CSV table of C-alpha atoms in Angstrom, one decimal:
chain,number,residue,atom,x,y,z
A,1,UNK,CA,-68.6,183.1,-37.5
A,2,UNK,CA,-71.5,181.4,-36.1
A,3,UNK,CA,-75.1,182.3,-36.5
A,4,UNK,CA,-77.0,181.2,-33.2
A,5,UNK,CA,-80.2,179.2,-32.9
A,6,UNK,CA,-82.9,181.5,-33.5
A,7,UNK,CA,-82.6,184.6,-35.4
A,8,UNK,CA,-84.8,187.0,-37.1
A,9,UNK,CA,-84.2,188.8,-40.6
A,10,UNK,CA,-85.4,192.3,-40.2
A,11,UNK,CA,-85.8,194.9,-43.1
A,12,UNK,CA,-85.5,198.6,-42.3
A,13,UNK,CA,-85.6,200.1,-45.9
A,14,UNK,CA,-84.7,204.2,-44.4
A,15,UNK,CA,-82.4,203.3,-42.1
A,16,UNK,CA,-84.2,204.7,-39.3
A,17,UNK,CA,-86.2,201.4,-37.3
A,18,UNK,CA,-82.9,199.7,-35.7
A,19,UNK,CA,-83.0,200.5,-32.3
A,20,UNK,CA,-86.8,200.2,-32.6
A,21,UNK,CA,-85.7,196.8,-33.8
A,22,UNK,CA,-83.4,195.9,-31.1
A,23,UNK,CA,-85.9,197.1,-28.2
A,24,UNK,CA,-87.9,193.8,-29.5
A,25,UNK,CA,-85.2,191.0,-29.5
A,26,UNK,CA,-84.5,192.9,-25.9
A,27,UNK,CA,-87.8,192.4,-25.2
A,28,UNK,CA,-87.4,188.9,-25.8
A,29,UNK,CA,-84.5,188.5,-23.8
A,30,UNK,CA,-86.1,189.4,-21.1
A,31,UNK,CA,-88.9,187.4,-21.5
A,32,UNK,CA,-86.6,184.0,-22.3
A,33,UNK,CA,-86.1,184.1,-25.7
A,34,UNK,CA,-82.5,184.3,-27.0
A,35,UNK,CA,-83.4,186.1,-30.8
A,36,UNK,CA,-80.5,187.1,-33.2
A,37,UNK,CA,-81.5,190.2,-34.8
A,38,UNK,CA,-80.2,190.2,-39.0
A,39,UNK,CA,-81.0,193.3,-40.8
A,40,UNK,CA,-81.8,192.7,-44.4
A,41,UNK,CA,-81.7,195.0,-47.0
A,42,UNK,CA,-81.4,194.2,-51.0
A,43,UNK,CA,-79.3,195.5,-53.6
A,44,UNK,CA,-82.5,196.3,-55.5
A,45,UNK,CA,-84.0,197.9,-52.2
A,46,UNK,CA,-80.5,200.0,-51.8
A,47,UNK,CA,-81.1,201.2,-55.8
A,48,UNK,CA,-84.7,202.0,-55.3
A,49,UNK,CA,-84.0,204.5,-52.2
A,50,UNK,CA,-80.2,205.7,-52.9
A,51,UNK,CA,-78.4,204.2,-50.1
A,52,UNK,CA,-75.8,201.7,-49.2
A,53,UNK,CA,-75.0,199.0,-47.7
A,54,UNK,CA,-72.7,200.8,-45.4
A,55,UNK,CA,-75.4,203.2,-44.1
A,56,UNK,CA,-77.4,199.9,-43.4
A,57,UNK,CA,-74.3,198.8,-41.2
A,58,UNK,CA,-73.6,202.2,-39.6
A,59,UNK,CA,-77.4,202.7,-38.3
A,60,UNK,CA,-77.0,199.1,-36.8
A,61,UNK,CA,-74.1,199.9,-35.0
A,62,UNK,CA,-75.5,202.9,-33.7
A,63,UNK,CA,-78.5,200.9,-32.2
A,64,UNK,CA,-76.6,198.4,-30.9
A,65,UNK,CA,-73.8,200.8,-28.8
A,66,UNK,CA,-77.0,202.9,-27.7
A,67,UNK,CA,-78.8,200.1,-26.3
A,68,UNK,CA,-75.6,198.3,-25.1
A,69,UNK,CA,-76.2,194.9,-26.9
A,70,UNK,CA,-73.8,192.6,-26.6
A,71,UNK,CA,-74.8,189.7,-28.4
A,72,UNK,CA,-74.6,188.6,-31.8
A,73,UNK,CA,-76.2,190.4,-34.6
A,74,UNK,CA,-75.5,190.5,-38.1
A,75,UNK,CA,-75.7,192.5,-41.5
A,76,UNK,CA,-76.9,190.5,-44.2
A,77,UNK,CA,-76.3,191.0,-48.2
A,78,UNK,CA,-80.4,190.2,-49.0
A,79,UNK,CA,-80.5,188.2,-52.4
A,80,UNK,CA,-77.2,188.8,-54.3
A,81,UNK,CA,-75.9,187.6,-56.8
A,82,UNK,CA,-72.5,187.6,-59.1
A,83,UNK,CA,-74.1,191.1,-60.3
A,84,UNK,CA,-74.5,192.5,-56.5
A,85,UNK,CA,-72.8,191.4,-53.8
A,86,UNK,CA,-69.3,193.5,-54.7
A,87,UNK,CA,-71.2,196.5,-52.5
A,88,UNK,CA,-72.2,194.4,-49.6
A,89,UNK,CA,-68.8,192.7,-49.2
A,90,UNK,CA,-66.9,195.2,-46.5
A,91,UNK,CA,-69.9,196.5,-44.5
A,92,UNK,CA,-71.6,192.7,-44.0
A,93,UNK,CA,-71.3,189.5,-42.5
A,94,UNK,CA,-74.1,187.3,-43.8
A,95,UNK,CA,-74.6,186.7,-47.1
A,96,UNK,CA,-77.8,185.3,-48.9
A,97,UNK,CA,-77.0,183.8,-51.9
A,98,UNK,CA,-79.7,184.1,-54.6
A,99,UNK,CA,-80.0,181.3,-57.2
A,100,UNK,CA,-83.6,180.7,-57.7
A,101,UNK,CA,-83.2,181.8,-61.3
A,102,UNK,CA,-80.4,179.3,-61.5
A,103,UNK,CA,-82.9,176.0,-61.2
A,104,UNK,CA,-83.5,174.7,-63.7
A,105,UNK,CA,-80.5,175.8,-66.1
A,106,UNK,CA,-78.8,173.3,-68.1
A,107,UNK,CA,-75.8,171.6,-66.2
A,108,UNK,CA,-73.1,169.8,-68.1
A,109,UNK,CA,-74.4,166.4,-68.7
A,110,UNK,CA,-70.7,164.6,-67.3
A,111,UNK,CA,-71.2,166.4,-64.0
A,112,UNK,CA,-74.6,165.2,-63.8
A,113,UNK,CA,-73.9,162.0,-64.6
A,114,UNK,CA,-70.9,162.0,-62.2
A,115,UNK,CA,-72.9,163.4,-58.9
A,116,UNK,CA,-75.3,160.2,-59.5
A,117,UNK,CA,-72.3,158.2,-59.9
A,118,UNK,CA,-71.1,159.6,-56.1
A,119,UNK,CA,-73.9,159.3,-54.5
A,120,UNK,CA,-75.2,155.4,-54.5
A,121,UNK,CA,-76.2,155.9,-51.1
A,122,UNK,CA,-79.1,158.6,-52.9
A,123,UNK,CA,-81.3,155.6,-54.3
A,124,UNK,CA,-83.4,153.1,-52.9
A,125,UNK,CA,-85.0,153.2,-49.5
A,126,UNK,CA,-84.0,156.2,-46.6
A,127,UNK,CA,-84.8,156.2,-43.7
A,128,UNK,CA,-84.9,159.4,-42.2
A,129,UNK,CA,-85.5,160.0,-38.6
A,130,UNK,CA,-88.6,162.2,-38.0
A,131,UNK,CA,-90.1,160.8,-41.2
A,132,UNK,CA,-92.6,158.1,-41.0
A,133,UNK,CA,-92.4,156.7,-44.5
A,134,UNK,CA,-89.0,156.3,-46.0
A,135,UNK,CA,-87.9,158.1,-49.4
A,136,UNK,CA,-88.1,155.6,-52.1
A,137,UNK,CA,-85.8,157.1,-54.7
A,138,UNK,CA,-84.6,155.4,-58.2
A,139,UNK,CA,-81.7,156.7,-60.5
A,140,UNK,CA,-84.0,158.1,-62.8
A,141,UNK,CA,-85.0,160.9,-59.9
A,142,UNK,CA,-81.7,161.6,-58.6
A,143,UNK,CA,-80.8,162.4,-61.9
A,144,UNK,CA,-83.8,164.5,-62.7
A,145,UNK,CA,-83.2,166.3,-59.5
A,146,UNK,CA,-79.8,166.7,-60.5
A,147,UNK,CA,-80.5,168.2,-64.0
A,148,UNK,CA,-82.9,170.9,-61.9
A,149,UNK,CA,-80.8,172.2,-59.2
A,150,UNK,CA,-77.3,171.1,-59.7
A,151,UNK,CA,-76.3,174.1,-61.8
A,152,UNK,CA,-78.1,175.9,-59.0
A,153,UNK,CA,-75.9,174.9,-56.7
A,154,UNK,CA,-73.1,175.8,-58.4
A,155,UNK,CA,-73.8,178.7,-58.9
A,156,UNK,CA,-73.8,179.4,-55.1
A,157,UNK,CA,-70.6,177.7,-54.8
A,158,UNK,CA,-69.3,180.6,-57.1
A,159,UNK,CA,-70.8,183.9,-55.5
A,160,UNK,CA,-69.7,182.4,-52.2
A,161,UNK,CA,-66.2,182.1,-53.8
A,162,UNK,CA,-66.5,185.9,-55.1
A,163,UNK,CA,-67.0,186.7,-51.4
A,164,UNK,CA,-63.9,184.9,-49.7
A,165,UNK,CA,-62.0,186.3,-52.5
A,166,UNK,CA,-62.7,190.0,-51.7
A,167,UNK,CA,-63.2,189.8,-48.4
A,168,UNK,CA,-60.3,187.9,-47.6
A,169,UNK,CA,-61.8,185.1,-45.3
A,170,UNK,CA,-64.6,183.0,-44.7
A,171,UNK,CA,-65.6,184.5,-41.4
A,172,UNK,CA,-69.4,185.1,-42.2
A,173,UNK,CA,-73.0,183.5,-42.6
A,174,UNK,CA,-73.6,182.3,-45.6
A,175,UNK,CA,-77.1,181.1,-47.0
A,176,UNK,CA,-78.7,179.6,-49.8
A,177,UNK,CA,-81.9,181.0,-51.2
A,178,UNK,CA,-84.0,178.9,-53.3
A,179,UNK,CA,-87.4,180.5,-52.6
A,180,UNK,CA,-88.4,183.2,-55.2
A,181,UNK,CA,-89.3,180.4,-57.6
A,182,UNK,CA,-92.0,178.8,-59.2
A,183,UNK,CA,-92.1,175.3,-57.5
A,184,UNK,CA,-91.7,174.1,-54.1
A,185,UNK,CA,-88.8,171.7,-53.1
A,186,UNK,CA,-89.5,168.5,-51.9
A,187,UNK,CA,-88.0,167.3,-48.9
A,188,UNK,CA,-86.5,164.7,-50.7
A,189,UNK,CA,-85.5,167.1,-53.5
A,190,UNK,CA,-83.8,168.8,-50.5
A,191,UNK,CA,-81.7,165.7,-49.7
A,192,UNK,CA,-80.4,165.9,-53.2
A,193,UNK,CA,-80.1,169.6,-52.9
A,194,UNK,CA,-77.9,169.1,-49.6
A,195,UNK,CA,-75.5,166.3,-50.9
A,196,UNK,CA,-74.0,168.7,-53.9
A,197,UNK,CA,-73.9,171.5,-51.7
A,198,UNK,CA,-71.9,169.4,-49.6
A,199,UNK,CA,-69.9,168.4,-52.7
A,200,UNK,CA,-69.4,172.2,-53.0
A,201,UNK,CA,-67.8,172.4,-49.5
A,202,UNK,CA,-70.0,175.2,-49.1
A,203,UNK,CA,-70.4,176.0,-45.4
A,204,UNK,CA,-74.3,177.2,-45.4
A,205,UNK,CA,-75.4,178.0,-41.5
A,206,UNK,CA,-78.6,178.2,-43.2
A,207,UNK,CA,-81.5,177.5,-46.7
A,208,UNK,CA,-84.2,178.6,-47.8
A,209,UNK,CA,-86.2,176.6,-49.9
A,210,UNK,CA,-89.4,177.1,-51.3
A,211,UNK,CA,-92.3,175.9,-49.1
A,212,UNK,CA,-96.4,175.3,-51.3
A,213,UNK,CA,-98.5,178.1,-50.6
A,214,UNK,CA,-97.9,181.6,-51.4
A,215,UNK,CA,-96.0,183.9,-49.1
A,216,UNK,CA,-97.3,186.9,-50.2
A,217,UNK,CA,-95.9,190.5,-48.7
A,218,UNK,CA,-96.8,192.1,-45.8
A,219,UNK,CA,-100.5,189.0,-45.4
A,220,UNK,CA,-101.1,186.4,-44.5
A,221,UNK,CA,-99.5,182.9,-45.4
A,222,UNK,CA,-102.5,181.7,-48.1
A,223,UNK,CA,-102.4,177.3,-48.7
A,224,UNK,CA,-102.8,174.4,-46.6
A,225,UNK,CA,-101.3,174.8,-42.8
A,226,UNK,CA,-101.4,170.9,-42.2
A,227,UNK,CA,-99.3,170.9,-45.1
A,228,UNK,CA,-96.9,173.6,-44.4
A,229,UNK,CA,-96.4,172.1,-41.1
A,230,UNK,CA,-95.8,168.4,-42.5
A,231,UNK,CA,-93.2,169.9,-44.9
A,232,UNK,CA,-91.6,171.7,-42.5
A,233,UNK,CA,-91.4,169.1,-40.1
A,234,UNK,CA,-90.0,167.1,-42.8
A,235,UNK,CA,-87.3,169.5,-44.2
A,236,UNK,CA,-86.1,169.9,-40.5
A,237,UNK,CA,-85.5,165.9,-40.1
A,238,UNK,CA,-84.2,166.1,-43.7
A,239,UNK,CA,-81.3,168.5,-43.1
A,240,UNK,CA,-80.5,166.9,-39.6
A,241,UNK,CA,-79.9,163.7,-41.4
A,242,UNK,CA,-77.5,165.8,-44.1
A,243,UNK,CA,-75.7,167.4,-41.3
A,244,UNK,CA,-74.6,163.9,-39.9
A,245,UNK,CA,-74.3,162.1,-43.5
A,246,UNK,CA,-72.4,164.7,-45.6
A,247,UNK,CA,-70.8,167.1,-43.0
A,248,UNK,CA,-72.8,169.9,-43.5
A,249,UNK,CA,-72.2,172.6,-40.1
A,250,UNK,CA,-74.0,171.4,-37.4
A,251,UNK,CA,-75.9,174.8,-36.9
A,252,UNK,CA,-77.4,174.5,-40.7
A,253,UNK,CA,-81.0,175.3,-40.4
A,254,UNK,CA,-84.3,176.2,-42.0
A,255,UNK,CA,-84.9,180.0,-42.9
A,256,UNK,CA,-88.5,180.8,-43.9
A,257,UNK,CA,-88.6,183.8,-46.5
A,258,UNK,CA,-91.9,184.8,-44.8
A,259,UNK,CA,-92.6,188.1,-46.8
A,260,UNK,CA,-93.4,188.8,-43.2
A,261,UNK,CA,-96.9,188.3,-41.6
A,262,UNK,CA,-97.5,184.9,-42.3
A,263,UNK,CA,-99.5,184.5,-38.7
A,264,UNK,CA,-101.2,181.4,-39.3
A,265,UNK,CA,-97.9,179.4,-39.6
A,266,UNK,CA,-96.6,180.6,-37.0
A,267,UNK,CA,-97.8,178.4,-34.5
A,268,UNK,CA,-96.8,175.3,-36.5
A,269,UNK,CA,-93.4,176.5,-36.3
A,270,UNK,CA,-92.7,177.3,-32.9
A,271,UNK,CA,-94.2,173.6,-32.1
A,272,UNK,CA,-92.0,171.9,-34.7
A,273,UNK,CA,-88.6,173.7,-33.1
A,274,UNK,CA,-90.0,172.7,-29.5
A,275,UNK,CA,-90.6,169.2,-30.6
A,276,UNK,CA,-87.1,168.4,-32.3
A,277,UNK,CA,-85.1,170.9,-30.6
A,278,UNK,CA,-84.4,172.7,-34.0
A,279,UNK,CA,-83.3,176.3,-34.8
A,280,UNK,CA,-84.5,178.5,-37.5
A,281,UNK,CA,-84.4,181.6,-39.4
A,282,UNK,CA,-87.1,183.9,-40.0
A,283,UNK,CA,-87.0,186.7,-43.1
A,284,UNK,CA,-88.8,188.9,-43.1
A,285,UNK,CA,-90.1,189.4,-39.7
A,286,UNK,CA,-92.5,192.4,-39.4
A,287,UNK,CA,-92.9,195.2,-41.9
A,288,UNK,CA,-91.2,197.7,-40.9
A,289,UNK,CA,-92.0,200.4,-43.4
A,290,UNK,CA,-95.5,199.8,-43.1
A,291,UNK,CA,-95.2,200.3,-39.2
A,292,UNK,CA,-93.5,203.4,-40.3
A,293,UNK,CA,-96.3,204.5,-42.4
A,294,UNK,CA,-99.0,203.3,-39.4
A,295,UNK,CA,-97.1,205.3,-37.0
A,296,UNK,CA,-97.7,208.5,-38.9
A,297,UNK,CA,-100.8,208.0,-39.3
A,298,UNK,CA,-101.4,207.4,-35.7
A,299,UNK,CA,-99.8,211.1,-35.2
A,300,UNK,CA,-102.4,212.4,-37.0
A,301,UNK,CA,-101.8,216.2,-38.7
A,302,UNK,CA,-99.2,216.4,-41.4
A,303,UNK,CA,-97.8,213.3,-40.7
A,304,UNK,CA,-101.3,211.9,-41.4
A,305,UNK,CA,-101.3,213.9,-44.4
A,306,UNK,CA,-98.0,212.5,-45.6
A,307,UNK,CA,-99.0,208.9,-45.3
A,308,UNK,CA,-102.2,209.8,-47.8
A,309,UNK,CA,-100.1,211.5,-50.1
A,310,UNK,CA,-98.2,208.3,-49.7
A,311,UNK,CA,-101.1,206.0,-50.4
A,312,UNK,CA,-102.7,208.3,-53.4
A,313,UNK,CA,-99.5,208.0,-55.5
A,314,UNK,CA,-99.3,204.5,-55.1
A,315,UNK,CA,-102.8,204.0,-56.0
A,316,UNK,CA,-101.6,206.2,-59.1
A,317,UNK,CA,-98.9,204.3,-59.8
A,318,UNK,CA,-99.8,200.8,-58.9
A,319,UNK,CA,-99.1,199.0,-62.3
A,320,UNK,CA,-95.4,200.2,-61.8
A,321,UNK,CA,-94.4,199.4,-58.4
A,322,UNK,CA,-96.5,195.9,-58.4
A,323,UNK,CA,-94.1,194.6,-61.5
A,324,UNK,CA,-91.3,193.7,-59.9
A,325,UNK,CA,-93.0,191.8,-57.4
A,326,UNK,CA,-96.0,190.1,-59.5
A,327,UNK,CA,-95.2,186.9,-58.1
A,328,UNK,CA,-95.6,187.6,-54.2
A,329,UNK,CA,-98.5,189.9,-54.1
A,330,UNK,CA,-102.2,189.1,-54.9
A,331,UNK,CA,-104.2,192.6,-54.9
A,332,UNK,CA,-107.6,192.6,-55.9
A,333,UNK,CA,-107.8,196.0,-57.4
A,334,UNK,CA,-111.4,196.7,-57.1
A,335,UNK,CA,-111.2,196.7,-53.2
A,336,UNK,CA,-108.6,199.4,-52.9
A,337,UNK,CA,-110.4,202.3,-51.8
A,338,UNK,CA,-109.5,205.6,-54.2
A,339,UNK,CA,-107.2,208.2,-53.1
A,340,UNK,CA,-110.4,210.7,-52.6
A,341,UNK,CA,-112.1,208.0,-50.1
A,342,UNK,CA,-108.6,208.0,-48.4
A,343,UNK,CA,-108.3,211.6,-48.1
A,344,UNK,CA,-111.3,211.9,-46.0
A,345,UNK,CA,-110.4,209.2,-43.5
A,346,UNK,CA,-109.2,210.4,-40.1
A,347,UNK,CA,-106.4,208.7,-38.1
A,348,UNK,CA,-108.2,205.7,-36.9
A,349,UNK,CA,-109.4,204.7,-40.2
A,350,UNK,CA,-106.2,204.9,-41.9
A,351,UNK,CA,-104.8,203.1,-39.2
A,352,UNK,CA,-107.0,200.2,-39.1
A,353,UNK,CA,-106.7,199.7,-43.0
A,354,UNK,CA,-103.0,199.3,-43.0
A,355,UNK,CA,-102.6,197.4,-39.6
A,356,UNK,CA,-102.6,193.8,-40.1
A,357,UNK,CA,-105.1,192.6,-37.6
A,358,UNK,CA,-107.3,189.9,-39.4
A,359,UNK,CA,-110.6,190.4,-36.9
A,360,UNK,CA,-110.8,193.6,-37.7
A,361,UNK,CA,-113.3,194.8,-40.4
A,362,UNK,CA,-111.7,197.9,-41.6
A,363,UNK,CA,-108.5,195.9,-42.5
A,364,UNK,CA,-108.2,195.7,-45.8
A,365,UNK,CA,-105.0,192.8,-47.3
A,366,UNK,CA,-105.1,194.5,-50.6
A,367,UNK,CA,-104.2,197.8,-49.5
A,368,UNK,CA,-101.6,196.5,-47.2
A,369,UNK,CA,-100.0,194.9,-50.3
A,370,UNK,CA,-99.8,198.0,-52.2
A,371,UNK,CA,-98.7,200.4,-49.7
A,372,UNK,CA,-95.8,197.4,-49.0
A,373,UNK,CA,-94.7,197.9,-52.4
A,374,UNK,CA,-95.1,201.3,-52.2
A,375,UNK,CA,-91.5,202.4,-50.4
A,376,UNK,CA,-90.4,203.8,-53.1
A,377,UNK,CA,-93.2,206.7,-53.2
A,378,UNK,CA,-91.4,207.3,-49.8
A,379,UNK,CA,-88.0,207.3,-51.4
A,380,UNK,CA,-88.9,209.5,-53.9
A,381,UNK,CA,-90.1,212.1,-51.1
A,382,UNK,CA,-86.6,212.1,-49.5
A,383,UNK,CA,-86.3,214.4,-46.8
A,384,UNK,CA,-89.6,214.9,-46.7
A,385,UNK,CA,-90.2,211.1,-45.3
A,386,UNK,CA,-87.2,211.1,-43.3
A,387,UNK,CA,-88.2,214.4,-41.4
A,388,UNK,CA,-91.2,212.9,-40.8
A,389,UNK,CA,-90.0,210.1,-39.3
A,390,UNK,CA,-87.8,211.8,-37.1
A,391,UNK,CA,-90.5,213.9,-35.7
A,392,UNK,CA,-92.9,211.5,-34.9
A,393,UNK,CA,-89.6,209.0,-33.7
A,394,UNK,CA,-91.7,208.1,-30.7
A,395,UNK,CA,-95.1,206.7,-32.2
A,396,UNK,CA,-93.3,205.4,-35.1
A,397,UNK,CA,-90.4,203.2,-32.8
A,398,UNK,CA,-93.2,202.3,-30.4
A,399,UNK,CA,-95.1,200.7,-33.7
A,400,UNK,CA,-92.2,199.1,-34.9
A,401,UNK,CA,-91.2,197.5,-31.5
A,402,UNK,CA,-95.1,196.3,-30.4
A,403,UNK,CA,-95.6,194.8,-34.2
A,404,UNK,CA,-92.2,192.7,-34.2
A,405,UNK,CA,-92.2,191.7,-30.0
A,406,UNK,CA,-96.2,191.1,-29.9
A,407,UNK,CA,-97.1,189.8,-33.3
A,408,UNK,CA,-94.0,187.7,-34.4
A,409,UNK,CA,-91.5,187.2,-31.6
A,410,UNK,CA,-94.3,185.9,-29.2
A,411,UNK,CA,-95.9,183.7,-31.6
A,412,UNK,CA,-92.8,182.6,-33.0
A,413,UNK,CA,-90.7,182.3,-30.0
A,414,UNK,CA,-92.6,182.7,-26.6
A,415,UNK,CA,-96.2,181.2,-27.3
């Protein structure tokens, strides 16, 4: 199973946004822009609202027969692990393979010293294409590298065993996540990274490493673009060098763990894949629950009322639904406005708080960040969200569809 070129990892936590979805990679059919769409969805995203994995795959079929697509698209198993991915095995067909907590763990000292020993061709001077100033790397840093990511690597190796062993073949996408970690990969790093998991003989289509800057959720990318761009640029020439060395699948390519909205990058990217004719990956692209949450706004009445209710128990419980994402949000709690300010906004201001448009005054990042981790307020609704949704179908879809096409496909893709 091949994953094409370009392709876009969408979340849609309720189950509800596909064809919404869809309509945009459509959209960008039609305007020359062949987009794979990936739905995403975790196994801690699945415990939080009560679903499954095979209600994810069911909704995506439905949108897909509906709006008679007939190109690839794919079902991904978001960040699993040993722990996880049982659930995930029937209904999906790409699988992320989460080891970021596996760097830096202790690898057997003889394996370490017997991947240096394999790969000679790892020290002294590389020349990469696409890098101006060759890698200058000893023995001393392959092996440090080695101690850092190697039992990383096999760990992947394993889960992606797990898989083929329950699902009975190997026909799927698999990818590497090494992003939800402290400290950015280095492109050389990467090279390192690449040679054991070609050791492995594991067939990634696709990594994700872990760019500087933050990559918070739902805002904007916050670090140095120049920087961002030069690594990426890098990691691209990098893997393409990997491919041909180690016999890594010609398709392997970058995936960005965006944490969506990260507009300021986006430029950089699209002119790194038109200058070396690259592909790439992009999770998440758009945030879909928040466009949900927008969308009722926008219909005003008791949607409108819903999405405050929404907002004041998140603001009541903020300390509890931050936690477990502490490291990819940055909310300044003394510009979140209180539930009682809130209350007495109409449409347009609720609206124009949430909606991530960076000219606009009213926008307001921080309580973007806290309504983003805020789902599970709406989870905890149940049918009371999910009627919602389906009444106001037609604001909410029309959100979902303008936010992915307009402020991430076109950027991305089409600028």
């Amino acid at each position: 199973m091949q994953l094409p070129k370009f392709s876009l990892g969408m979340g849609d936590r309720f189950a509800h946004q596909a064809k919404a979805q869809l309509q945009a990679c459509i959209m960008a059919a039609e305007a020359g822009a062949d987009i794979t769409p990936v739905w995403n969805k975790s196994n801690r995203e699945h415990l939080i609202i009560g679903s499954e994995p095979s209600q994810t795959r069911a909704a995506i079929d439905v949108a897909v027969k509906e709006l008679g697509w007939t190109k690839p698209y794919f079902a991904d198993a978001d960040h699993i692990n040993l722990k996880t991915y049982e659930r995930f095995v029937a209904p999906c067909d790409f699988f992320t393979l989460d080891v970021a907590d596996n760097i830096g763990q202790k690898s057997d000292e003889n394996e370490i010293a017997q991947f240096v020993e394999r790969h000679p061709e790892l020290m002294g001077e590389i020349t990469i294409p696409g890098i101006e100033k060759p890698f200058s790397l000893d023995k001393a840093f392959v092996e440090k590298t080695a101690k850092t990511f190697l039992a990383a690597v096999q760990e992947a190796a394993a889960i992606y065993k797990a898989v083929v062993a329950k699902k009975g073949s190997e026909d799927f996408v698999a990818e590497i996540s090494m992003d939800e970690t402290d400290n950015p990969q280095t492109p050389p790093e990467l090279l390192i990274i690449l040679a054991a998991i070609a050791d492995e003989k594991l067939p990634i289509q696709t990594i994700a490493p872990k760019f500087t800057g933050r990559f918070n959720k739902g805002v904007d990318y916050v670090g140095n673009v120049a920087q961002f761009e030069k690594e990426f640029r890098e990691d691209i020439a990098t893997i393409a060098y990997a491919v041909k060395t180690y016999g890594l699948p010609a398709n392997l390519k970058l995936s960005v763990h965006s944490g969506s909205d990260k507009f300021s990058i986006y430029e950089p990217i699209r002119k790194s894949l038109k200058d070396t004719g690259a592909g790439v990956h992009v999770k998440t692209a758009g945030t879909t629950w928040l466009e949900e949450l927008i969308g009722l706004a926008e219909a005003g009445g008791d949607a409108l009322a819903l999405a405050k209710e929404v907002y004041a128990e998140a603001f009541a419980h903020a300390e509890e639904l931050c936690a477990p994402y502490s490291t990819v949000i940055d909310i300044k709690t003394e510009n979140l406005p209180t539930p009682e300010t809130v209350n007495g906004w109409t449409s347009e201001q609720y609206v124009r708080a949430l909606r991530h448009v960076e000219g606009d005054p009213q926008y307001n990042p921080d309580l973007r960040q806290l309504l983003h981790v805020g789902f599970k307020v709406a989870a905890k609704m149940g049918n009371r969200y999910i009627d919602a949704l389906e009444a106001n179908e037609e604001v909410v879809a029309r959100n979902v569809t303008t936010n992915l096409f307009d402020r991430h496909i076109k950027h991305l893709f089409l600028g």
